Short mmCIF file of C-alpha atoms and ligand atoms in Angstrom, two decimals:
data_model
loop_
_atom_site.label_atom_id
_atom_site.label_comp_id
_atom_site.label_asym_id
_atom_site.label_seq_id
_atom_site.Cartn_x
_atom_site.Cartn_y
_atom_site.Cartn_z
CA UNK A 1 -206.17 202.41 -0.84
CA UNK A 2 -204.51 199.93 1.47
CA UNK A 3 -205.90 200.24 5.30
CA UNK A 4 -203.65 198.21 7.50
CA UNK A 5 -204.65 197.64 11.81
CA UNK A 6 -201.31 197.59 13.65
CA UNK A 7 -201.40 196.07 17.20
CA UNK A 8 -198.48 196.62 19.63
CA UNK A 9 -197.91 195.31 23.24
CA UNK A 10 -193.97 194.58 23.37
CA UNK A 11 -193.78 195.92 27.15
CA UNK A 12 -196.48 198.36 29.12
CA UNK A 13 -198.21 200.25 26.41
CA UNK A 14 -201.38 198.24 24.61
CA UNK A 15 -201.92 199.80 21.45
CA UNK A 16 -203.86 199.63 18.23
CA UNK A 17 -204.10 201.83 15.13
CA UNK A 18 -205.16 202.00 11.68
CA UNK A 19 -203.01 203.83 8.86
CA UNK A 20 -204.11 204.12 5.45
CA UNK A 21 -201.68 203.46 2.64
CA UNK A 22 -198.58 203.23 5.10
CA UNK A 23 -198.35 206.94 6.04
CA UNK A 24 -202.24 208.55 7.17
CA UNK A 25 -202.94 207.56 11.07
CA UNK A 26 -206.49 207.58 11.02
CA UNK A 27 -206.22 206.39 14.55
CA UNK A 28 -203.62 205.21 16.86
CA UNK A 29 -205.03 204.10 20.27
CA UNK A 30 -202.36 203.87 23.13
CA UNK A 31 -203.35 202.78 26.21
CA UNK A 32 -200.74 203.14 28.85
CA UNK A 33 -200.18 201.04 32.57
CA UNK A 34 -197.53 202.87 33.93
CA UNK A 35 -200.05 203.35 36.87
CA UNK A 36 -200.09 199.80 37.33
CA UNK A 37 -195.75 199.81 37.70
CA UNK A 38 -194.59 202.91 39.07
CA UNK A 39 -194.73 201.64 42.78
CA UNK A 40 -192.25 199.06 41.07
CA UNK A 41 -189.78 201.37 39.78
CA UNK A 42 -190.39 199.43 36.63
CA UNK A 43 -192.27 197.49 34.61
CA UNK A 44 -193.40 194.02 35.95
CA UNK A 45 -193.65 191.51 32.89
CA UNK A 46 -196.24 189.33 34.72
CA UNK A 47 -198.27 192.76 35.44
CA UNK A 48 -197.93 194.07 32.11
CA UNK A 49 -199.37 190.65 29.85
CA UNK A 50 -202.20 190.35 32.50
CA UNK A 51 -203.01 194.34 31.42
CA UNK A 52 -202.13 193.69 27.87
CA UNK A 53 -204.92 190.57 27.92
CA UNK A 54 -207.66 193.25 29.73
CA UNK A 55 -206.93 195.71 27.35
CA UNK A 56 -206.30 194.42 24.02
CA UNK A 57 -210.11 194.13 22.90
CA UNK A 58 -211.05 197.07 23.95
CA UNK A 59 -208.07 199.52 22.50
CA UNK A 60 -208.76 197.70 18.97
CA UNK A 61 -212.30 198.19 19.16
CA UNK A 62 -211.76 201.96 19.98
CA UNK A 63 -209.13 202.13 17.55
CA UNK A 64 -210.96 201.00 14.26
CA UNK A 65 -214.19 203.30 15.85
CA UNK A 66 -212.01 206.16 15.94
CA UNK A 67 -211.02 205.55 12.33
CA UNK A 68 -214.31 204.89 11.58
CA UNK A 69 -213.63 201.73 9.92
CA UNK A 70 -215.13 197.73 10.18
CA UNK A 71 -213.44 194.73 10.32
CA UNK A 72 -214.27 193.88 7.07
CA UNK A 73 -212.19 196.94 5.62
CA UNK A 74 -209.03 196.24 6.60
CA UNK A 75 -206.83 194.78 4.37
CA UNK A 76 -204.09 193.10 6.56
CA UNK A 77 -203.50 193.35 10.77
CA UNK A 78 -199.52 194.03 11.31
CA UNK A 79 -198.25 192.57 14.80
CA UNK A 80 -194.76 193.80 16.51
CA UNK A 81 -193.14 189.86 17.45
CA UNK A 82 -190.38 191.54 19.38
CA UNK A 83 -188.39 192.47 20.46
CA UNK A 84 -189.81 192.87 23.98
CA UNK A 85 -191.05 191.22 26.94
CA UNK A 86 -192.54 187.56 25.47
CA UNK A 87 -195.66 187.83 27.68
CA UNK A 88 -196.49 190.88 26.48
CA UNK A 89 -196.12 189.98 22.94
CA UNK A 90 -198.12 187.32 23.24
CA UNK A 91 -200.71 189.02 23.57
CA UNK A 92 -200.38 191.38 21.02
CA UNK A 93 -199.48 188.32 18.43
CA UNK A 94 -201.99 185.69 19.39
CA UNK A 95 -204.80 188.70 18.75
CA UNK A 96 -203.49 189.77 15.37
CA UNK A 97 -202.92 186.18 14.30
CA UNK A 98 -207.13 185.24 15.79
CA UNK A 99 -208.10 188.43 13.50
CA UNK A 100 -205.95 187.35 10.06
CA UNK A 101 -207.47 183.86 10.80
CA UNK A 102 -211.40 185.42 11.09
CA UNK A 103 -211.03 187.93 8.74
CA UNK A 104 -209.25 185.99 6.01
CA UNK A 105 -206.80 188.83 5.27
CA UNK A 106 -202.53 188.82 5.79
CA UNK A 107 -200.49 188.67 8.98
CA UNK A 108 -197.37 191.03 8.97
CA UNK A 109 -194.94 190.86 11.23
CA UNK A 110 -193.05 193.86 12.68
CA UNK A 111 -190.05 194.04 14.32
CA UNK A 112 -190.60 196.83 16.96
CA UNK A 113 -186.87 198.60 16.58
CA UNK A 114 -187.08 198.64 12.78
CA UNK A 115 -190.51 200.52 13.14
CA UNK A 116 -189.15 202.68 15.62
CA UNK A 117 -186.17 203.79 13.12
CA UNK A 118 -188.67 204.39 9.94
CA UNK A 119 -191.06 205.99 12.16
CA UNK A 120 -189.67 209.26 10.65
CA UNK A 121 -191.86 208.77 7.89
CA UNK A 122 -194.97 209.64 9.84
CA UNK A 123 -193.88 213.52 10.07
CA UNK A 124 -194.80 215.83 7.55
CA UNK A 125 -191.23 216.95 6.42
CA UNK A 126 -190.49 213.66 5.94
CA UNK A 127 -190.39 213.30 2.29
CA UNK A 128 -189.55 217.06 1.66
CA UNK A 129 -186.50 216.53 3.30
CA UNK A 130 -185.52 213.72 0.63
CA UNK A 131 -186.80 210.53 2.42
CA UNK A 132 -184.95 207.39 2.78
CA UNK A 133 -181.97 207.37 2.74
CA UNK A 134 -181.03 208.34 6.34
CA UNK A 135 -178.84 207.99 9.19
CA UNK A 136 -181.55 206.71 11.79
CA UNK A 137 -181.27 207.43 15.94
CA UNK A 138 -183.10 205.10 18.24
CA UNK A 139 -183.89 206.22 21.61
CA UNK A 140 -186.06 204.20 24.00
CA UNK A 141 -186.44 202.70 27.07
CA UNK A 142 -184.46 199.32 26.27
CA UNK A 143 -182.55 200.68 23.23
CA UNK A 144 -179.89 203.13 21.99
CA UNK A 145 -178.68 202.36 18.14
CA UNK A 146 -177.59 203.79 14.98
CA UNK A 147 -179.14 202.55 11.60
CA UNK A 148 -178.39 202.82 8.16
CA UNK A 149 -181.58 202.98 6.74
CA UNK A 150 -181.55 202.82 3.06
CA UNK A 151 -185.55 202.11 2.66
CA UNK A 152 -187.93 201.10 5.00
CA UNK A 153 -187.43 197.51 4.64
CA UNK A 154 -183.30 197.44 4.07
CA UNK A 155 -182.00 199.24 7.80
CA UNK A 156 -178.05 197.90 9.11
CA UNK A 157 -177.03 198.39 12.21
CA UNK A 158 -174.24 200.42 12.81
CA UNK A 159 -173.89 200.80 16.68
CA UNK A 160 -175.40 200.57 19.65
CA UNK A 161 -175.13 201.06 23.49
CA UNK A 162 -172.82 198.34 25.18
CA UNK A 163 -174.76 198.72 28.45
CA UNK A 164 -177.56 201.11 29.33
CA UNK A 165 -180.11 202.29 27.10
CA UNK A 166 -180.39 206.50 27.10
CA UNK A 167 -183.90 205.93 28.43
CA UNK A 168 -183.41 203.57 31.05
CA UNK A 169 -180.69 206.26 32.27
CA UNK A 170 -182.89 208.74 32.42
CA UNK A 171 -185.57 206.54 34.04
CA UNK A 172 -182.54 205.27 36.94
CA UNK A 173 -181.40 209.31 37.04
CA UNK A 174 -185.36 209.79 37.81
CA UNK A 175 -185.01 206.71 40.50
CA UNK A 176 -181.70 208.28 42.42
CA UNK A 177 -183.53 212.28 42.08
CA UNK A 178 -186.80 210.31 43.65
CA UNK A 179 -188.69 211.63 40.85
CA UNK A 180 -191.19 208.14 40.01
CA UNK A 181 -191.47 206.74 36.74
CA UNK A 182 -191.21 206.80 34.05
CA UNK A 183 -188.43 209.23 34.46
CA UNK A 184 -187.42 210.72 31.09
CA UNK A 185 -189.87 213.60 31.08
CA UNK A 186 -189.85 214.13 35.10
CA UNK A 187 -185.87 214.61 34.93
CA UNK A 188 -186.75 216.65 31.60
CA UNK A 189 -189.04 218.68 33.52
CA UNK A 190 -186.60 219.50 36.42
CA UNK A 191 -183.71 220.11 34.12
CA UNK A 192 -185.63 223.53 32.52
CA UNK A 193 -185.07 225.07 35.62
CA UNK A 194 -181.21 223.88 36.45
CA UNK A 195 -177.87 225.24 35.05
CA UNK A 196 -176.70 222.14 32.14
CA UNK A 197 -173.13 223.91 33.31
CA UNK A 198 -173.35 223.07 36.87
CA UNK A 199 -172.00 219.51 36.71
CA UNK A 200 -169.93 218.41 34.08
CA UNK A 201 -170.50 214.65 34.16
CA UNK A 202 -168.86 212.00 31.48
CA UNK A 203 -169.71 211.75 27.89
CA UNK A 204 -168.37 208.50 27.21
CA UNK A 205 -166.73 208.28 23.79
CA UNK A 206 -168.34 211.25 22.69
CA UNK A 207 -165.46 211.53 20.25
CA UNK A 208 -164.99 207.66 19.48
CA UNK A 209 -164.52 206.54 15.93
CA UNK A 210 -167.03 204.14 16.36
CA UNK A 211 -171.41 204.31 16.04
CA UNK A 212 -171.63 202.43 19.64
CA UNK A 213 -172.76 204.27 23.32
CA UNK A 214 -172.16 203.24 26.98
CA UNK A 215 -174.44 204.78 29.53
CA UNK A 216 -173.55 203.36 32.86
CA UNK A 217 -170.75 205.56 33.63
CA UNK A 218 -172.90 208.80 33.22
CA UNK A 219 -175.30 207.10 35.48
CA UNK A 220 -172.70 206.00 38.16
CA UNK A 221 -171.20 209.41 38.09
CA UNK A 222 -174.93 211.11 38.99
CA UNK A 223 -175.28 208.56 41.86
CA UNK A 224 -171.78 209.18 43.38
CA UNK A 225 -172.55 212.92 42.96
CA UNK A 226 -175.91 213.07 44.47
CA UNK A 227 -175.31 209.86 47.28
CA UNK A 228 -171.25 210.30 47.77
CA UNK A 229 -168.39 207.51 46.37
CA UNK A 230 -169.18 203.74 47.93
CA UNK A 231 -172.99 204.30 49.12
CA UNK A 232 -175.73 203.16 47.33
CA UNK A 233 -178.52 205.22 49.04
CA UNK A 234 -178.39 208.17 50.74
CA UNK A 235 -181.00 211.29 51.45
CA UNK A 236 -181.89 213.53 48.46
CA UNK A 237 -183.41 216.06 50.91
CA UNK A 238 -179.69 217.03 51.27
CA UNK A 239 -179.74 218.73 47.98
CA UNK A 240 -181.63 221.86 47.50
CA UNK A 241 -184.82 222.06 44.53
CA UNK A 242 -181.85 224.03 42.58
CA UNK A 243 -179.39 221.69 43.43
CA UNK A 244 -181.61 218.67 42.30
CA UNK A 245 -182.57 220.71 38.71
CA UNK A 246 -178.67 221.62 38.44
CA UNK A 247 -178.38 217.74 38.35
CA UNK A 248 -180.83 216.57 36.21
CA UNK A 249 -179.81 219.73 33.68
CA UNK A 250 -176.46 218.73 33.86
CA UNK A 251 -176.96 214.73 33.01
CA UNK A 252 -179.47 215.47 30.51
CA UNK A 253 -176.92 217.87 28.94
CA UNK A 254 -174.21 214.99 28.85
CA UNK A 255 -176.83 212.39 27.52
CA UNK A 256 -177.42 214.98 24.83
CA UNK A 257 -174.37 215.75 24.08
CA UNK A 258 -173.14 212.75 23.10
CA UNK A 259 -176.44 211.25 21.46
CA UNK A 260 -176.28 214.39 18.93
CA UNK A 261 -172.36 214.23 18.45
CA UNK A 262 -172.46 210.72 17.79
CA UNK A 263 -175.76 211.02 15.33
CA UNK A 264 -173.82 213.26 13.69
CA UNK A 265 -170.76 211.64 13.48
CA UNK A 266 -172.49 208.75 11.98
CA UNK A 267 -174.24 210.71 9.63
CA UNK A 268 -170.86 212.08 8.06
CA UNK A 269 -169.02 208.20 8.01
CA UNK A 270 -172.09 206.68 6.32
CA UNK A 271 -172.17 210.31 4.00
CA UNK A 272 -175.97 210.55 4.26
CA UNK A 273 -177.09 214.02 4.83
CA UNK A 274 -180.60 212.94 6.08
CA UNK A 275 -180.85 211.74 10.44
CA UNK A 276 -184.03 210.67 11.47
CA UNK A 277 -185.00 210.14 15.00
CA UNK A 278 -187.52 207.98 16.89
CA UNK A 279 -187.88 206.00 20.11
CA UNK A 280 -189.19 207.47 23.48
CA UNK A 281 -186.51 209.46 24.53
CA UNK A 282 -186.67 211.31 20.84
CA UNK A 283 -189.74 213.25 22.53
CA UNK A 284 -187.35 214.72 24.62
CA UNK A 285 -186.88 218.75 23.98
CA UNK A 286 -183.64 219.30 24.83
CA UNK A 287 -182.45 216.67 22.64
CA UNK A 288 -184.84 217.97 19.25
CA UNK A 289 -183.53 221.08 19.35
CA UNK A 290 -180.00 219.93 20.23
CA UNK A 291 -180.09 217.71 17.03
CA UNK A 292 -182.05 220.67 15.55
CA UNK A 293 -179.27 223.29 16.38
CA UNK A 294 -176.37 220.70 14.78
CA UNK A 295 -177.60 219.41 11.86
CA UNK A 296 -178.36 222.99 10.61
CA UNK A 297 -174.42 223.99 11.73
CA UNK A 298 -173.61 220.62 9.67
CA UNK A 299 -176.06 221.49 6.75
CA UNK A 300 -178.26 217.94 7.48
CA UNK A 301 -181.43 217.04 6.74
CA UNK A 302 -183.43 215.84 9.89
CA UNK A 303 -186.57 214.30 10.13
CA UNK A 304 -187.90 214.17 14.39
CA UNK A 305 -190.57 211.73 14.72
CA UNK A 306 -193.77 213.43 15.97
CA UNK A 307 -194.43 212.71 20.11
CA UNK A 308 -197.07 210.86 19.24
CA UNK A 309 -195.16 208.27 17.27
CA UNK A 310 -192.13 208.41 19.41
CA UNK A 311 -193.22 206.33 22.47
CA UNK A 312 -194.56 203.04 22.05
CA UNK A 313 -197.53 203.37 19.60
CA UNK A 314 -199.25 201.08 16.90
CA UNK A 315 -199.21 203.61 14.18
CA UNK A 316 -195.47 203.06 13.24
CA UNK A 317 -195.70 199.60 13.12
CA UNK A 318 -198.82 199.71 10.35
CA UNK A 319 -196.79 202.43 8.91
CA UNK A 320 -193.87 200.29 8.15
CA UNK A 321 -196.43 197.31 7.40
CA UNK A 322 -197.72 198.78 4.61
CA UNK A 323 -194.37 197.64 2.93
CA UNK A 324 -194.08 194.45 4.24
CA UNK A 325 -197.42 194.00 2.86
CA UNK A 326 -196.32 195.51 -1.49
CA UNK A 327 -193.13 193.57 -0.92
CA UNK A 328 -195.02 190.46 -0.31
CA UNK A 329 -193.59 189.23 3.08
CA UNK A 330 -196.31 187.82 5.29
CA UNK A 331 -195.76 185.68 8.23
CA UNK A 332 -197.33 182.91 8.87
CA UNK A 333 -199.85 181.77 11.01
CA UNK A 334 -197.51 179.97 13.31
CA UNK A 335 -196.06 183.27 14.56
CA UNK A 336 -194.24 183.48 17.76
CA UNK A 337 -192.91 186.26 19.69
CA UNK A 338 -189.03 186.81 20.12
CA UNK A 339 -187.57 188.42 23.29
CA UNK A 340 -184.08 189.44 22.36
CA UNK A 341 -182.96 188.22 18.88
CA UNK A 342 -182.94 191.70 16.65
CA UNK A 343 -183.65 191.03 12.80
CA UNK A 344 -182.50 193.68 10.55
CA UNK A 345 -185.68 194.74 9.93
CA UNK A 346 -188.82 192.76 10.62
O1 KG4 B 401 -189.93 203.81 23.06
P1 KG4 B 401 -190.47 203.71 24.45
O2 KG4 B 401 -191.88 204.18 24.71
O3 KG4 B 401 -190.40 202.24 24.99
C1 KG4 B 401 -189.38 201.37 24.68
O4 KG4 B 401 -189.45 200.72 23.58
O5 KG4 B 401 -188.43 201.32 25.50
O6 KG4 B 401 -189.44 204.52 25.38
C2 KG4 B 401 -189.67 204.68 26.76
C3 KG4 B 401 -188.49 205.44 27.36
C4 KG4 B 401 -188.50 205.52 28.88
O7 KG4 B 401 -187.22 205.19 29.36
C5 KG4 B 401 -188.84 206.98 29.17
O8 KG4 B 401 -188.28 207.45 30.39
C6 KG4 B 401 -188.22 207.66 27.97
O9 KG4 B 401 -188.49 206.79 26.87
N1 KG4 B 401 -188.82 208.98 27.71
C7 KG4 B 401 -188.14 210.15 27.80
C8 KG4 B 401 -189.08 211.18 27.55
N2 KG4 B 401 -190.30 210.60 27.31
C9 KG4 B 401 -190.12 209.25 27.41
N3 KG4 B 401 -186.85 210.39 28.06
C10 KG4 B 401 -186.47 211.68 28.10
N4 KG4 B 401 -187.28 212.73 27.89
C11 KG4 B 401 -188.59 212.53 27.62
N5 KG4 B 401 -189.42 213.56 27.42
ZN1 ZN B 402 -190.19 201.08 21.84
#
């Protein structure tokens, strides 16, 4: 039995969790600041390290408590080093490195987008439905992308979005509706009671022969629509409550649309019959039972990452750890944290 602590503070959520033998959370601790940005409109990278250094005893503590586990136990602490915001993984790094030092056990480094895309593995169905190898769609906040994932530690990119991420269009969608943020599950909770019909907005190359996504025209079009072509602001009380849920239906539906096309377009090129899905938008219900719907018509194989492990969380990054840790790749202790550079997979 292999018990690994995963920390995780690459932008506003502090987490810690322990996983036994890379698949059994026995606790994942996520403790979130968005009450600290959402008079921002986003996340403030000097506000969020500041939280992250307030925070990061105490979530660890709570997490090995909840897992009812001591210091001593654990066999190696696994660290995301980006990418993300570097203050923020600072924090996270220079606390897993202090606790490999103490405890006299391995360092693994994660690379947050690679945990994200094996996250999969966490669900239940996961290995019933065949495993690795599978088409994998990330959806967060800062990232849209298509892996090949042919085990956990071998992922290639195939595509990704050329501008906005799906999450940080439904987070600006949330910002022109006035909803607050985060936005993705105030816009989802508006759309359930709009007409997806109402508006047909663009679904950028939807039908492209390629695994990559743009974003920023779907966004432009819901601004023009809801503020008029040339202004910036205007007044949302001008549009009704239905109007306003006809809008966010109707986006949602287009961001949908092409995430699941495209999924399962790439799917089909790279002949895998398995899709997995993970990343913070992937807790979005329109879009599981979108993906759900088509890869039954397409006779797929799809593995959704449970909620828990599809926003930020510590428990995917132990998870994918674990084999780091039987393949022998530690990191050292002179571990820094990387803002932008994406590895393949750690
Ligand atoms: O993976 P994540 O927690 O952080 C990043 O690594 O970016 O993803 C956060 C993003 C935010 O943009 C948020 O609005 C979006 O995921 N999100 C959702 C939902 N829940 C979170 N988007 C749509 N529907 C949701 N239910
Ligand atoms: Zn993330």
């Amino acid at each position: 039995m292999t018990l690994i602590l995963g920390i995780e503070t690459s932008c506003d959520e502090t987490s810690a969790a322990v996983v036994r033998d890379g698949r059994e959370v026995l606790s994942n601790i996520v403790s979130s600041q968005f009450e600290l940005h959402a008079r921002y409109g986003g996340v403030v990278p000097e506000i969020a390290s500041r939280a992250h250094v307030e925070r990061i005893d105490a979530v660890i503590e709570a997490a090995l408590e909840a897992a009812q586990t001591r210091y001593e136990d654990i066999d190696a602490i696994a660290v995301s080093d980006g990418p993300g915001l570097v203050g923020s993984l600072l924090v996270g790094v220079t606390a897993a490195k202090t606790l490999a030092l103490a405890l006299d056990r391995p360092l693994l480094a994660v690379d947050h987008l690679a945990a994200h895309a094996a996250s999969a593995a966490l669900a239940p169905d996961f290995a019933p439905n065949g495993g690795w190898p599978a088409v994998a769609l990330v959806v967060s906040g800062g990232h849209t992308s298509l892996y090949l994932v042919r085990s956990a530690l071998d992922q290639t990119l195939l595509g990704q979005t050329v501008d906005d991420a799906a999450g940080e269009a439904f987070d600006k969608v949330a910002a022109i509706l006035e909803l607050g943020f985060p936005g993705g599950p105030a816009v989802e909770r508006l759309a359930r009671g709009g007409n997806p019909r109402a508006h047909r907005f663009p679904r950028t190359w939807i039908n492209e022969p390629h695994d990559n996504f743009s974003f920023s025209g779907l966004k432009t079009a819901v601004m023009y629509h809801v503020h008029g072509v040339g202004k910036k602001y205007g007044d949302i009380a001008k549009l009704s409550a239905g109007e306003q849920a006809d809008v966010a239906a109707s986006f949602q539906a287009a961001l949908v649309d092409v995430l699941v096309a495209k999924t399962i377009a790439a799917a089909a090129r790279a002949a895998t019959p398995h899709i997995v899905v993970g990343g913070g938008v992937a807790a979005n219900g329109a879009l599981r039972q979108q993906l759900h719907d088509a890869c039954n018509a397409h006779a797929l194989k799809l593995t959704l990452t449970p909620g828990a492990y599809c926003t930020d969380n510590a428990a995917m990054l132990a998870a994918l750890a674990y084999h780091l840790l039987l393949a022998g790749q530690t990191a050292e202790l002179s571990l820094e944290p990387r803002s932008g550079l994406v590895r393949p997979v750690r």
